[in-house]
PDB file of C-alpha atoms in Angstrom:
ATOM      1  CA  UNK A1339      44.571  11.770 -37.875  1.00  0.00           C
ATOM      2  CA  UNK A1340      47.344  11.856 -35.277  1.00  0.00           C
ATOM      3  CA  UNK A1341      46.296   9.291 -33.492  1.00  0.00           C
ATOM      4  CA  UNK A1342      46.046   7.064 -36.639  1.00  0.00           C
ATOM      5  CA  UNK A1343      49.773   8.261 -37.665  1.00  0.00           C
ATOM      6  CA  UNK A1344      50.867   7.967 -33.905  1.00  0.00           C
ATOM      7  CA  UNK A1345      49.809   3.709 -33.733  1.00  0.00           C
ATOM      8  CA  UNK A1346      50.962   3.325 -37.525  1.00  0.00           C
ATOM      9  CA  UNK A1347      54.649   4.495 -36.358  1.00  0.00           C
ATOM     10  CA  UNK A1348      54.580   2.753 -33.052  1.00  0.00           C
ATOM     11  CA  UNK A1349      54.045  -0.450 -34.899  1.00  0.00           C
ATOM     12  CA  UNK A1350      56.744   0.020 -37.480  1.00  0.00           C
ATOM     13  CA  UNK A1351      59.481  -2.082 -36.749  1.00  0.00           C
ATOM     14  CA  UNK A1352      62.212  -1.531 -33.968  1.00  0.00           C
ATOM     15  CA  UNK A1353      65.426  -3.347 -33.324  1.00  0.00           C
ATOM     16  CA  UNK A1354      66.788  -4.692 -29.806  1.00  0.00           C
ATOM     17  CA  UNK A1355      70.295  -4.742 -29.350  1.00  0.00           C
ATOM     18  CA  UNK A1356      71.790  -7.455 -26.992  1.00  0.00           C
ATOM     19  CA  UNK A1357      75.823  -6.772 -26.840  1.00  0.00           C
ATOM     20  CA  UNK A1358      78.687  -7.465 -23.751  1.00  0.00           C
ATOM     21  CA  UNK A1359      81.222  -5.183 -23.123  1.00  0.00           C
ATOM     22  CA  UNK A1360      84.634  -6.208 -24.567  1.00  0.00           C
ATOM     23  CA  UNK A1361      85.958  -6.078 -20.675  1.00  0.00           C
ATOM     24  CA  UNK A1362      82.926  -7.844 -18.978  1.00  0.00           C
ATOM     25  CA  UNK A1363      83.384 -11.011 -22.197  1.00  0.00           C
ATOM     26  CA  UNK A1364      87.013 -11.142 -21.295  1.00  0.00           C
ATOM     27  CA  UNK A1365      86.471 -11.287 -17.941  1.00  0.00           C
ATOM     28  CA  UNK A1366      83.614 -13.878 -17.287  1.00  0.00           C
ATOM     29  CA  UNK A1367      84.350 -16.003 -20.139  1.00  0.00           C
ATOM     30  CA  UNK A1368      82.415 -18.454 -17.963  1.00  0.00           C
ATOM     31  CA  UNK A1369      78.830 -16.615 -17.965  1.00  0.00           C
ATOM     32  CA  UNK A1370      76.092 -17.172 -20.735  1.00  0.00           C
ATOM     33  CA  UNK A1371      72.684 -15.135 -21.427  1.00  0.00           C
ATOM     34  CA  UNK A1372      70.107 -16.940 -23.058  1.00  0.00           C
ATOM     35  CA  UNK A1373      67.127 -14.976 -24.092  1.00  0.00           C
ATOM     36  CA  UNK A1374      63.492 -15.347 -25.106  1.00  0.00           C
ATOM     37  CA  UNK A1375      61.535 -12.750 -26.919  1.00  0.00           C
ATOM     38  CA  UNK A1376      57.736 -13.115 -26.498  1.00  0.00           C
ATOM     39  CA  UNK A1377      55.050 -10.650 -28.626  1.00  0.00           C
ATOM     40  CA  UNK A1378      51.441 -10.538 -28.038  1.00  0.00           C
ATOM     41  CA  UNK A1379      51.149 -11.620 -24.745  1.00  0.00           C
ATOM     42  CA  UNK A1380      48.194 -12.205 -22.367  1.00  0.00           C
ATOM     43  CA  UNK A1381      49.906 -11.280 -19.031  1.00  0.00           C
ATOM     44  CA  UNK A1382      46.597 -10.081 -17.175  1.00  0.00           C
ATOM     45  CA  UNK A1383      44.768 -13.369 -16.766  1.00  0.00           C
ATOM     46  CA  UNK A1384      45.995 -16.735 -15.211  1.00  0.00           C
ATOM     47  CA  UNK A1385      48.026 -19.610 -16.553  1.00  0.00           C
ATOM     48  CA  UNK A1386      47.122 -22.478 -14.972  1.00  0.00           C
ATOM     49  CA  UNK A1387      50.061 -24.508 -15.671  1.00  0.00           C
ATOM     50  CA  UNK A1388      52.550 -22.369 -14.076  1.00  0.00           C
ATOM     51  CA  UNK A1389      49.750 -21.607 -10.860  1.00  0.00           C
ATOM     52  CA  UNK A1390      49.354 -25.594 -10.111  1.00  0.00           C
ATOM     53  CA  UNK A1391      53.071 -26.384 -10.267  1.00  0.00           C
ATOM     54  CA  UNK A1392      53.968 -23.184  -7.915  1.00  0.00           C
ATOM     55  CA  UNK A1393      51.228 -24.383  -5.262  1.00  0.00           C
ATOM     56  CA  UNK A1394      52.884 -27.735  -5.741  1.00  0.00           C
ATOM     57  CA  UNK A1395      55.965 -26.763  -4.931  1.00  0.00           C
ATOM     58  CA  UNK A1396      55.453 -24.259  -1.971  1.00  0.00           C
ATOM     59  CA  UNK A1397      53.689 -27.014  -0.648  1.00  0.00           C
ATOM     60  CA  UNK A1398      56.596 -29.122  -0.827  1.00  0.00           C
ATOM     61  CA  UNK A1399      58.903 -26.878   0.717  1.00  0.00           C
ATOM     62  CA  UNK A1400      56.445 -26.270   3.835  1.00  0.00           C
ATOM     63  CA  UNK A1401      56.023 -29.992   4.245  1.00  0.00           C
ATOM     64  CA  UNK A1402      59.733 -30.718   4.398  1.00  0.00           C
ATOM     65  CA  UNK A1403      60.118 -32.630   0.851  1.00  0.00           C
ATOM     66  CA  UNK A1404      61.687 -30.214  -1.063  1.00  0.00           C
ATOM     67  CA  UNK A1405      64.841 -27.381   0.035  1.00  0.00           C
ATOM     68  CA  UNK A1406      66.007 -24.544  -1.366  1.00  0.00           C
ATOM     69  CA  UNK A1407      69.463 -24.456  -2.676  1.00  0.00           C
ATOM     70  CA  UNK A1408      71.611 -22.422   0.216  1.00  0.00           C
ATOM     71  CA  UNK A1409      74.933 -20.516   0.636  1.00  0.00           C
ATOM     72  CA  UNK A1410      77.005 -23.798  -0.267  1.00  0.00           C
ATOM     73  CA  UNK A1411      75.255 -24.931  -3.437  1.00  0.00           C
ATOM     74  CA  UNK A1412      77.416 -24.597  -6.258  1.00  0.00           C
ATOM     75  CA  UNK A1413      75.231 -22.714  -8.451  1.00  0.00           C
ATOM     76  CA  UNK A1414      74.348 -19.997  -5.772  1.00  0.00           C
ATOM     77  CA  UNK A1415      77.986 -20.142  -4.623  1.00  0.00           C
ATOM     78  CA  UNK A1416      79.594 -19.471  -8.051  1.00  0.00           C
ATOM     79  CA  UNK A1417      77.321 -15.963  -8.634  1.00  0.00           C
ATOM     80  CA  UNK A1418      78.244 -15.138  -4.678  1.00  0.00           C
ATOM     81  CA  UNK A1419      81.892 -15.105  -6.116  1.00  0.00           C
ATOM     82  CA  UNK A1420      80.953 -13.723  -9.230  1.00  0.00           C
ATOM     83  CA  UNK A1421      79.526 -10.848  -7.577  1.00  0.00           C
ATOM     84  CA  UNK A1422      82.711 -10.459  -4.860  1.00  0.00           C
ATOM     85  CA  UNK A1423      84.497 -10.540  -7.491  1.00  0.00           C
ATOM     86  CA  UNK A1424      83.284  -6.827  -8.525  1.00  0.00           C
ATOM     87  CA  UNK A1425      83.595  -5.414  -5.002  1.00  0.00           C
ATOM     88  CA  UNK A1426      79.629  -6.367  -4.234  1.00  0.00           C
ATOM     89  CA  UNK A1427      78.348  -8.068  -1.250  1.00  0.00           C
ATOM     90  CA  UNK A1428      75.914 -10.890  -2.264  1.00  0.00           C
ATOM     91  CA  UNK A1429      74.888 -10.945   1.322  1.00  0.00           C
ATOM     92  CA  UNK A1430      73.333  -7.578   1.003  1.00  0.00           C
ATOM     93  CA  UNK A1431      73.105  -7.827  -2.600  1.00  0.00           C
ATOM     94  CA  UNK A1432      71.455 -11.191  -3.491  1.00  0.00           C
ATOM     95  CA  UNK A1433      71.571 -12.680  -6.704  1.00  0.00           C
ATOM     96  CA  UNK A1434      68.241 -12.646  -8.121  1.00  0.00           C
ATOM     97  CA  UNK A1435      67.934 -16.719  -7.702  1.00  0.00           C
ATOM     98  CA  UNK A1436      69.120 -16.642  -3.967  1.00  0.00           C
ATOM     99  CA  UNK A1437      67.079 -14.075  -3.132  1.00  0.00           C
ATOM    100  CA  UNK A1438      63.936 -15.820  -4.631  1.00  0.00           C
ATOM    101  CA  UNK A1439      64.904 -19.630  -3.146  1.00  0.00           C
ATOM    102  CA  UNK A1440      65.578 -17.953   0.251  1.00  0.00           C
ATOM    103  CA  UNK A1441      62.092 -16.355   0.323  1.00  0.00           C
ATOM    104  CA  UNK A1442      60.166 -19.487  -0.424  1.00  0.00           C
ATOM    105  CA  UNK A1443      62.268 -21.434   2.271  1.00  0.00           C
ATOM    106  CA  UNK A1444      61.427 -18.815   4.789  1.00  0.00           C
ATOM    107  CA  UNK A1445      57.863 -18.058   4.035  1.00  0.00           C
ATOM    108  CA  UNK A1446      56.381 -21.134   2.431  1.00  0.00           C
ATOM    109  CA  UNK A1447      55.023 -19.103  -0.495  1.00  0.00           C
ATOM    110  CA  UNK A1448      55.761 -16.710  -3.374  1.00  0.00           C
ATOM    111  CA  UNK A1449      54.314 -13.456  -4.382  1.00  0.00           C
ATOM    112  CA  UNK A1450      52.451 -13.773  -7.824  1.00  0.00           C
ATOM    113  CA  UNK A1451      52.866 -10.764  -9.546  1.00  0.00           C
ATOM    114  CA  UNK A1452      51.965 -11.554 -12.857  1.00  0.00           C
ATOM    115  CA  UNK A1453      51.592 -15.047 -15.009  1.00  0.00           C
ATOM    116  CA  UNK A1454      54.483 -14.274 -16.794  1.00  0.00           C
ATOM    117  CA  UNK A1455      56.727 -13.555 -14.144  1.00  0.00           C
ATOM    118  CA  UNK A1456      55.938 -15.954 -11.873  1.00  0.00           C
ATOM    119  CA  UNK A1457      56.771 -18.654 -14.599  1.00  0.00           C
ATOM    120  CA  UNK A1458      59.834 -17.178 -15.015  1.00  0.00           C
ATOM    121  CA  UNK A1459      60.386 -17.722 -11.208  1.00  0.00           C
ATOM    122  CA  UNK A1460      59.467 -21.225 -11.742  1.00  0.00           C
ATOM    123  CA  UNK A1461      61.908 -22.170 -14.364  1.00  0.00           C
ATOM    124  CA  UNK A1462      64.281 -20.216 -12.001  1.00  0.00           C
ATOM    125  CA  UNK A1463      63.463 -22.600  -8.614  1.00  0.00           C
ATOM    126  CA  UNK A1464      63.777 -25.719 -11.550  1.00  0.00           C
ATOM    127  CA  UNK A1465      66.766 -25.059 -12.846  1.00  0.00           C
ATOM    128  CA  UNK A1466      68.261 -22.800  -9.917  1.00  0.00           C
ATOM    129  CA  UNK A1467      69.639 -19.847 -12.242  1.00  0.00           C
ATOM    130  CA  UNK A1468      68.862 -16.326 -12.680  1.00  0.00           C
ATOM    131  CA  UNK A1469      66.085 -15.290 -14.544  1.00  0.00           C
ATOM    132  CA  UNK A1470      64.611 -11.676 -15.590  1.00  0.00           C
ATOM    133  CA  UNK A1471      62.341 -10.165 -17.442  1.00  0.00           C
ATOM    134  CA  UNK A1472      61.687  -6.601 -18.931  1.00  0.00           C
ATOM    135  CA  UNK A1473      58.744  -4.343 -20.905  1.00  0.00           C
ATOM    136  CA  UNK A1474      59.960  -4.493 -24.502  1.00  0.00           C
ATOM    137  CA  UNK A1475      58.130  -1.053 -25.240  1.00  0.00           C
ATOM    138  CA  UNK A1476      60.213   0.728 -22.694  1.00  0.00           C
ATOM    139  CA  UNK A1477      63.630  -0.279 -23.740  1.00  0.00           C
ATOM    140  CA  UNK A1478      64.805   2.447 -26.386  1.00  0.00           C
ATOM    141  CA  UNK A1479      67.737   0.829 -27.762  1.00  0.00           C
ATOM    142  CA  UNK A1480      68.966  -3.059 -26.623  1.00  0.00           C
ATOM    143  CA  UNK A1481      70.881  -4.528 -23.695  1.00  0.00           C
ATOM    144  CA  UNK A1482      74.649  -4.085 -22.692  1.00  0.00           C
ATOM    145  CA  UNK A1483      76.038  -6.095 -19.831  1.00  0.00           C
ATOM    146  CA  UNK A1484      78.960  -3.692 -18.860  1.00  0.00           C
ATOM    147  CA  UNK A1485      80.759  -2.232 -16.158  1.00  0.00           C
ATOM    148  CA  UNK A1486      78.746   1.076 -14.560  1.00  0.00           C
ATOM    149  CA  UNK A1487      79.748   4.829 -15.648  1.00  0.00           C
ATOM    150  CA  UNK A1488      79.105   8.183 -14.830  1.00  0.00           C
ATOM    151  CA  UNK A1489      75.895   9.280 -15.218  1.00  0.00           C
ATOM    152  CA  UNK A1490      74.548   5.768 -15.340  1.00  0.00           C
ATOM    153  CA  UNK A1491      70.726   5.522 -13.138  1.00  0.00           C
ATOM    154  CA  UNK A1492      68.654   3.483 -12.183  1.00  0.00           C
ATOM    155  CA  UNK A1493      65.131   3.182 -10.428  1.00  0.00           C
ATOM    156  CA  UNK A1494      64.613   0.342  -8.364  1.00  0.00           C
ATOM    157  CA  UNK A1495      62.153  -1.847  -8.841  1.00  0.00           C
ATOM    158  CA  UNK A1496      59.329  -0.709  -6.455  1.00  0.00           C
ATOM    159  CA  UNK A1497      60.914   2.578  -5.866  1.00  0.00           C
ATOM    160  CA  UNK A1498      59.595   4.872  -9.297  1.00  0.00           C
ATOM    161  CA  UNK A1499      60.568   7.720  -7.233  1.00  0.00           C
ATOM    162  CA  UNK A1500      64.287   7.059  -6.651  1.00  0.00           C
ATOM    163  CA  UNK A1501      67.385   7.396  -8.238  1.00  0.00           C
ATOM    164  CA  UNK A1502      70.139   5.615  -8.249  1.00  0.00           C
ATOM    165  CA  UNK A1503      73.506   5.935  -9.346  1.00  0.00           C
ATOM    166  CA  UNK A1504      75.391   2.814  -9.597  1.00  0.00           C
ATOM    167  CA  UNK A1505      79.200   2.440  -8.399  1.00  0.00           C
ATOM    168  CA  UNK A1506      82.189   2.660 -10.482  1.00  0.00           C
ATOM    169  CA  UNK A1507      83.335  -1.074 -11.604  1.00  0.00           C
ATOM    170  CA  UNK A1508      79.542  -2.807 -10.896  1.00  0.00           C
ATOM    171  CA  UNK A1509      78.540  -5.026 -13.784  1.00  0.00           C
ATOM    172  CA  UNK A1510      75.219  -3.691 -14.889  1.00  0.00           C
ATOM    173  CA  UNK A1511      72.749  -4.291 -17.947  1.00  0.00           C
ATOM    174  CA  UNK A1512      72.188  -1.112 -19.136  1.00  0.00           C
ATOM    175  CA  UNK A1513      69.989   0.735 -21.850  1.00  0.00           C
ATOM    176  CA  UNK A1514      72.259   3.780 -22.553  1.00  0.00           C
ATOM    177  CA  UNK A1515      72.500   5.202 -19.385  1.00  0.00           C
ATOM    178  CA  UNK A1516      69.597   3.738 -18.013  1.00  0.00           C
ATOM    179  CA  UNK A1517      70.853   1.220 -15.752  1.00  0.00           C
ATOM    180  CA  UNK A1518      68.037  -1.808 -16.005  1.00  0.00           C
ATOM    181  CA  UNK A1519      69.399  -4.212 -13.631  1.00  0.00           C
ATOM    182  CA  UNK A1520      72.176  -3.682 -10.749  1.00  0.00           C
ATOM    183  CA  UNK A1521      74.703  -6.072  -9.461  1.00  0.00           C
ATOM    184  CA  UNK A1522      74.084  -8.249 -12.689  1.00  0.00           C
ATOM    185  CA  UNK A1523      70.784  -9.499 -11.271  1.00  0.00           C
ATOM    186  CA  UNK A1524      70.306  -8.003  -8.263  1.00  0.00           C
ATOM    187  CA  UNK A1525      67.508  -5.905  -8.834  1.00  0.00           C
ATOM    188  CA  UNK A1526      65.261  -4.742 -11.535  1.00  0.00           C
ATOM    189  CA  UNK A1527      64.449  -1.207 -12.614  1.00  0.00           C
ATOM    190  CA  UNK A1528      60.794  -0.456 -11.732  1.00  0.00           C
ATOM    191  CA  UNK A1529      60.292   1.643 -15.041  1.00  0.00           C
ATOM    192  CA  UNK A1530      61.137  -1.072 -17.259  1.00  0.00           C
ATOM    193  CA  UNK A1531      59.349  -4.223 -15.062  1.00  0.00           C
ATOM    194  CA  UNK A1532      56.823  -6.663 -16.302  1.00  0.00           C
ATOM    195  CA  UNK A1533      53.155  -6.065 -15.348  1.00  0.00           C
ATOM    196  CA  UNK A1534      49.598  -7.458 -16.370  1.00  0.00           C
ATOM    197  CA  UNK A1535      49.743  -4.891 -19.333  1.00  0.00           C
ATOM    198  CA  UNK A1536      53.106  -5.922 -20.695  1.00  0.00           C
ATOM    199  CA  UNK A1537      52.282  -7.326 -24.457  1.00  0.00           C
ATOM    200  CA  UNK A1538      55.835  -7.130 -25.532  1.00  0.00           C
ATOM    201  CA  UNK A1539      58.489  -8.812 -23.055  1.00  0.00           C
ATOM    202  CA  UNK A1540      62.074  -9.839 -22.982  1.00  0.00           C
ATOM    203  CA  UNK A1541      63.158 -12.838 -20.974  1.00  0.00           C
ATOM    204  CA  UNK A1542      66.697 -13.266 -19.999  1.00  0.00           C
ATOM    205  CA  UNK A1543      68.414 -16.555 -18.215  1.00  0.00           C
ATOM    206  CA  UNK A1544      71.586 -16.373 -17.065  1.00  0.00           C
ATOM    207  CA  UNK A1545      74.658 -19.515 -15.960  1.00  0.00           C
ATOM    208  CA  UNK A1546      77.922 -19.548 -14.965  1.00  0.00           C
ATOM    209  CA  UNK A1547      79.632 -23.029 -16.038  1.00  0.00           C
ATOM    210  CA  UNK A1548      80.545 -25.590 -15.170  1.00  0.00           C
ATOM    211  CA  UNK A1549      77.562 -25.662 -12.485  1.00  0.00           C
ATOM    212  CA  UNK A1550      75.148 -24.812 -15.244  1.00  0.00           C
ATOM    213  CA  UNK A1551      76.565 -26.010 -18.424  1.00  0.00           C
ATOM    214  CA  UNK A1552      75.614 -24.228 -21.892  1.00  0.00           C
ATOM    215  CA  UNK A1553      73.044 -27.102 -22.355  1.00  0.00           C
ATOM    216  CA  UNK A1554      71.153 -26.562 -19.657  1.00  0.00           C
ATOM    217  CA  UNK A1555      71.385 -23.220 -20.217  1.00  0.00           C
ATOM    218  CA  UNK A1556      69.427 -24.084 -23.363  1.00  0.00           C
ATOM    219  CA  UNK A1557      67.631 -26.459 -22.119  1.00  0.00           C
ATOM    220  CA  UNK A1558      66.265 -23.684 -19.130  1.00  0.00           C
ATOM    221  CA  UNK A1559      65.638 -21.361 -22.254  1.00  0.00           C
ATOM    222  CA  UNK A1560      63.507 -23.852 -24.237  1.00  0.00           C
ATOM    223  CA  UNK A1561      61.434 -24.975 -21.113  1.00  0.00           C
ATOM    224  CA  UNK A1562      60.909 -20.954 -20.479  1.00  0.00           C
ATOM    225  CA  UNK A1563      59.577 -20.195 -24.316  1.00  0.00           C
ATOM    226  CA  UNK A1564      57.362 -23.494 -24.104  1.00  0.00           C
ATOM    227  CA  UNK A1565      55.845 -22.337 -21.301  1.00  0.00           C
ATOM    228  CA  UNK A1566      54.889 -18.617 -22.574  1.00  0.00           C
ATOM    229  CA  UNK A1567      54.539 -19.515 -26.104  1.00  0.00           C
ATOM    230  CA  UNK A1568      50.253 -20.907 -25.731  1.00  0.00           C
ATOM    231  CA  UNK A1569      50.215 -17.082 -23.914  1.00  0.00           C
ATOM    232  CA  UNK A1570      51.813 -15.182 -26.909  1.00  0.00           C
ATOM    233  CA  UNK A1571      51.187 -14.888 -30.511  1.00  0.00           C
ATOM    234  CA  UNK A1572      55.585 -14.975 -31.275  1.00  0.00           C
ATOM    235  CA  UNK A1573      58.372 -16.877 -29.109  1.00  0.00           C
ATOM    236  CA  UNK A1574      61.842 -16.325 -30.755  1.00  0.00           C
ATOM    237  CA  UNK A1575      65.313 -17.966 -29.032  1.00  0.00           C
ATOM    238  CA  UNK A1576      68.284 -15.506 -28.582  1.00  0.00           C
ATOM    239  CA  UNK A1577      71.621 -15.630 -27.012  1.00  0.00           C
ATOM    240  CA  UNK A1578      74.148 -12.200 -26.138  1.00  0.00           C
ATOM    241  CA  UNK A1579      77.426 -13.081 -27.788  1.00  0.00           C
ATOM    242  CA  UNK A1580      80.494 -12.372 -26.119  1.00  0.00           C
ATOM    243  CA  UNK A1581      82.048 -11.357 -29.794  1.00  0.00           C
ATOM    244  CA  UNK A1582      79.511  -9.319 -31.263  1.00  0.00           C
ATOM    245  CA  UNK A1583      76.553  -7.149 -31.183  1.00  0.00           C
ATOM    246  CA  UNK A1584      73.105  -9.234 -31.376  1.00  0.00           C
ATOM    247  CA  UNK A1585      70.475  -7.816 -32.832  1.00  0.00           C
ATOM    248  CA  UNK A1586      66.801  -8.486 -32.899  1.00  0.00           C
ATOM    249  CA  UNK A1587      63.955  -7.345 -35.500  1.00  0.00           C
ATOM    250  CA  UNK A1588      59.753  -6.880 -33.731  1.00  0.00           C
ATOM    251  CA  UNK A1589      57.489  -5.181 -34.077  1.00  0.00           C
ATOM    252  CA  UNK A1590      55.419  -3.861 -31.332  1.00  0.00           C
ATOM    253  CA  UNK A1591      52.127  -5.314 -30.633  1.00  0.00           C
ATOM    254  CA  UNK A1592      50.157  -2.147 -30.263  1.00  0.00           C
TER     255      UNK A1592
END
């Protein structure tokens, strides 16, 4: 009997919050979250589609035909300032879309970690913005994109045993005070990543116009959610809004 009232109240329904600080909106009028919430997903096998265009395109980059956006592309440039502009390095701290173009025009190849996040990586390479995505079942009450405060940590992705505690004035999204990405899209939080057992996932694309206007933007999100939605059993569109609180109604798959 506990385990039948234990799934019965995991599956009742749960709301995800999606809000910007008041500070961080007035700031960065400029930068746009579009997000894609996908239920009932089947992370742990392979999805062709997204497998034959990544082999197509790491074989384009070794071969010469295709480059990866540097330094001086404006897309990559305007989240270098971006993150300056907080007092972080984007040398040392790459944004998520640098980091992941400079690895493929170094190695060749990509790491597949899981169907679901490696199309995300694809739509990133396409469109050459940030994208993310998270474990809906770990996330206790929404997103906030806000400035970092005391007592704020954060385990980095590939790191469950450390602790981090961010630094006063870094834009973070953050789940209470559990930081789930540094440096805006730096880096991950392990406990909250995407693996082959994720059912439940939250996908977040991020631009900073004019280099990616609010229709590609959209565009990037509806390419993402066509892409997962023969892999999931619900798709839904989202966006954070600068002026108010967002909130989104699931339930939990199991």
């Amino acid at each position: 009997m506990p385990d039948a009232v234990t799934s019965q109240f995991a599956r009742t329904e749960r709301c995800l919050r999606l809000s910007i600080a008041p500070e961080v909106a007035a700031r960065y009028p400029e930068c746009h979250t579009a997000v894609v919430v996908a239920l009932g997903l089947d992370n742990s096998g392979s999805w062709p589609e997204t497998e034959s265009e990544l082999t197509e395109l790491e074989a384009e980059v070794r071969a010469g035909r295709r480059q990866m956006p540097g330094e001086d592309h404006p897309a990559i440039a305007a989240w270098h300032d971006l993150l300056r502009s907080f007092g972080t390095n984007p040398r040392r701290m790459r944004p998520s879309v640098d980091a992941l173009g400079r690895r493929l025009a170094k190695s060749g190849r990509l790491p597949r970690i899981s169907p679901l996040v490696d199309t995300c990586n694809l739509v990133s390479l396409r469109y050459t913005l940030p994208t993310g995505g998270y474990d809906l079942n770990h996330i206790r009450f929404g997103f906030t994109l806000r400035q970092a405060r005391p007592g704020d940590e954060h385990i980095p992705l590939g790191q469950p045993e450390e602790r981090e505690r961010p630094v006063p004035g870094e834009i973070v999204y953050a789940d209470g005070h559990q930081v789930l990405t540094r440096h805006w899209n730096h880096r991950d939080a392990d406990n909250t990543k995407v693996t082959e057992n994720t059912v439940d996932a939250v996908l977040f694309l991020e631009g900073i116009s004019p280099v990616i206007a609010p229709d590609v933007l959209e565009e990037a999100q509806r390419e993402l959610a066509d892409r997962v939605a023969p892999h999931a059993s619900s798709v839904t569109l989202h966006t954070f809004d600068p002026a108010q609180e967002t909130t989104v109604t699931w339930v939990p798959t199991r």
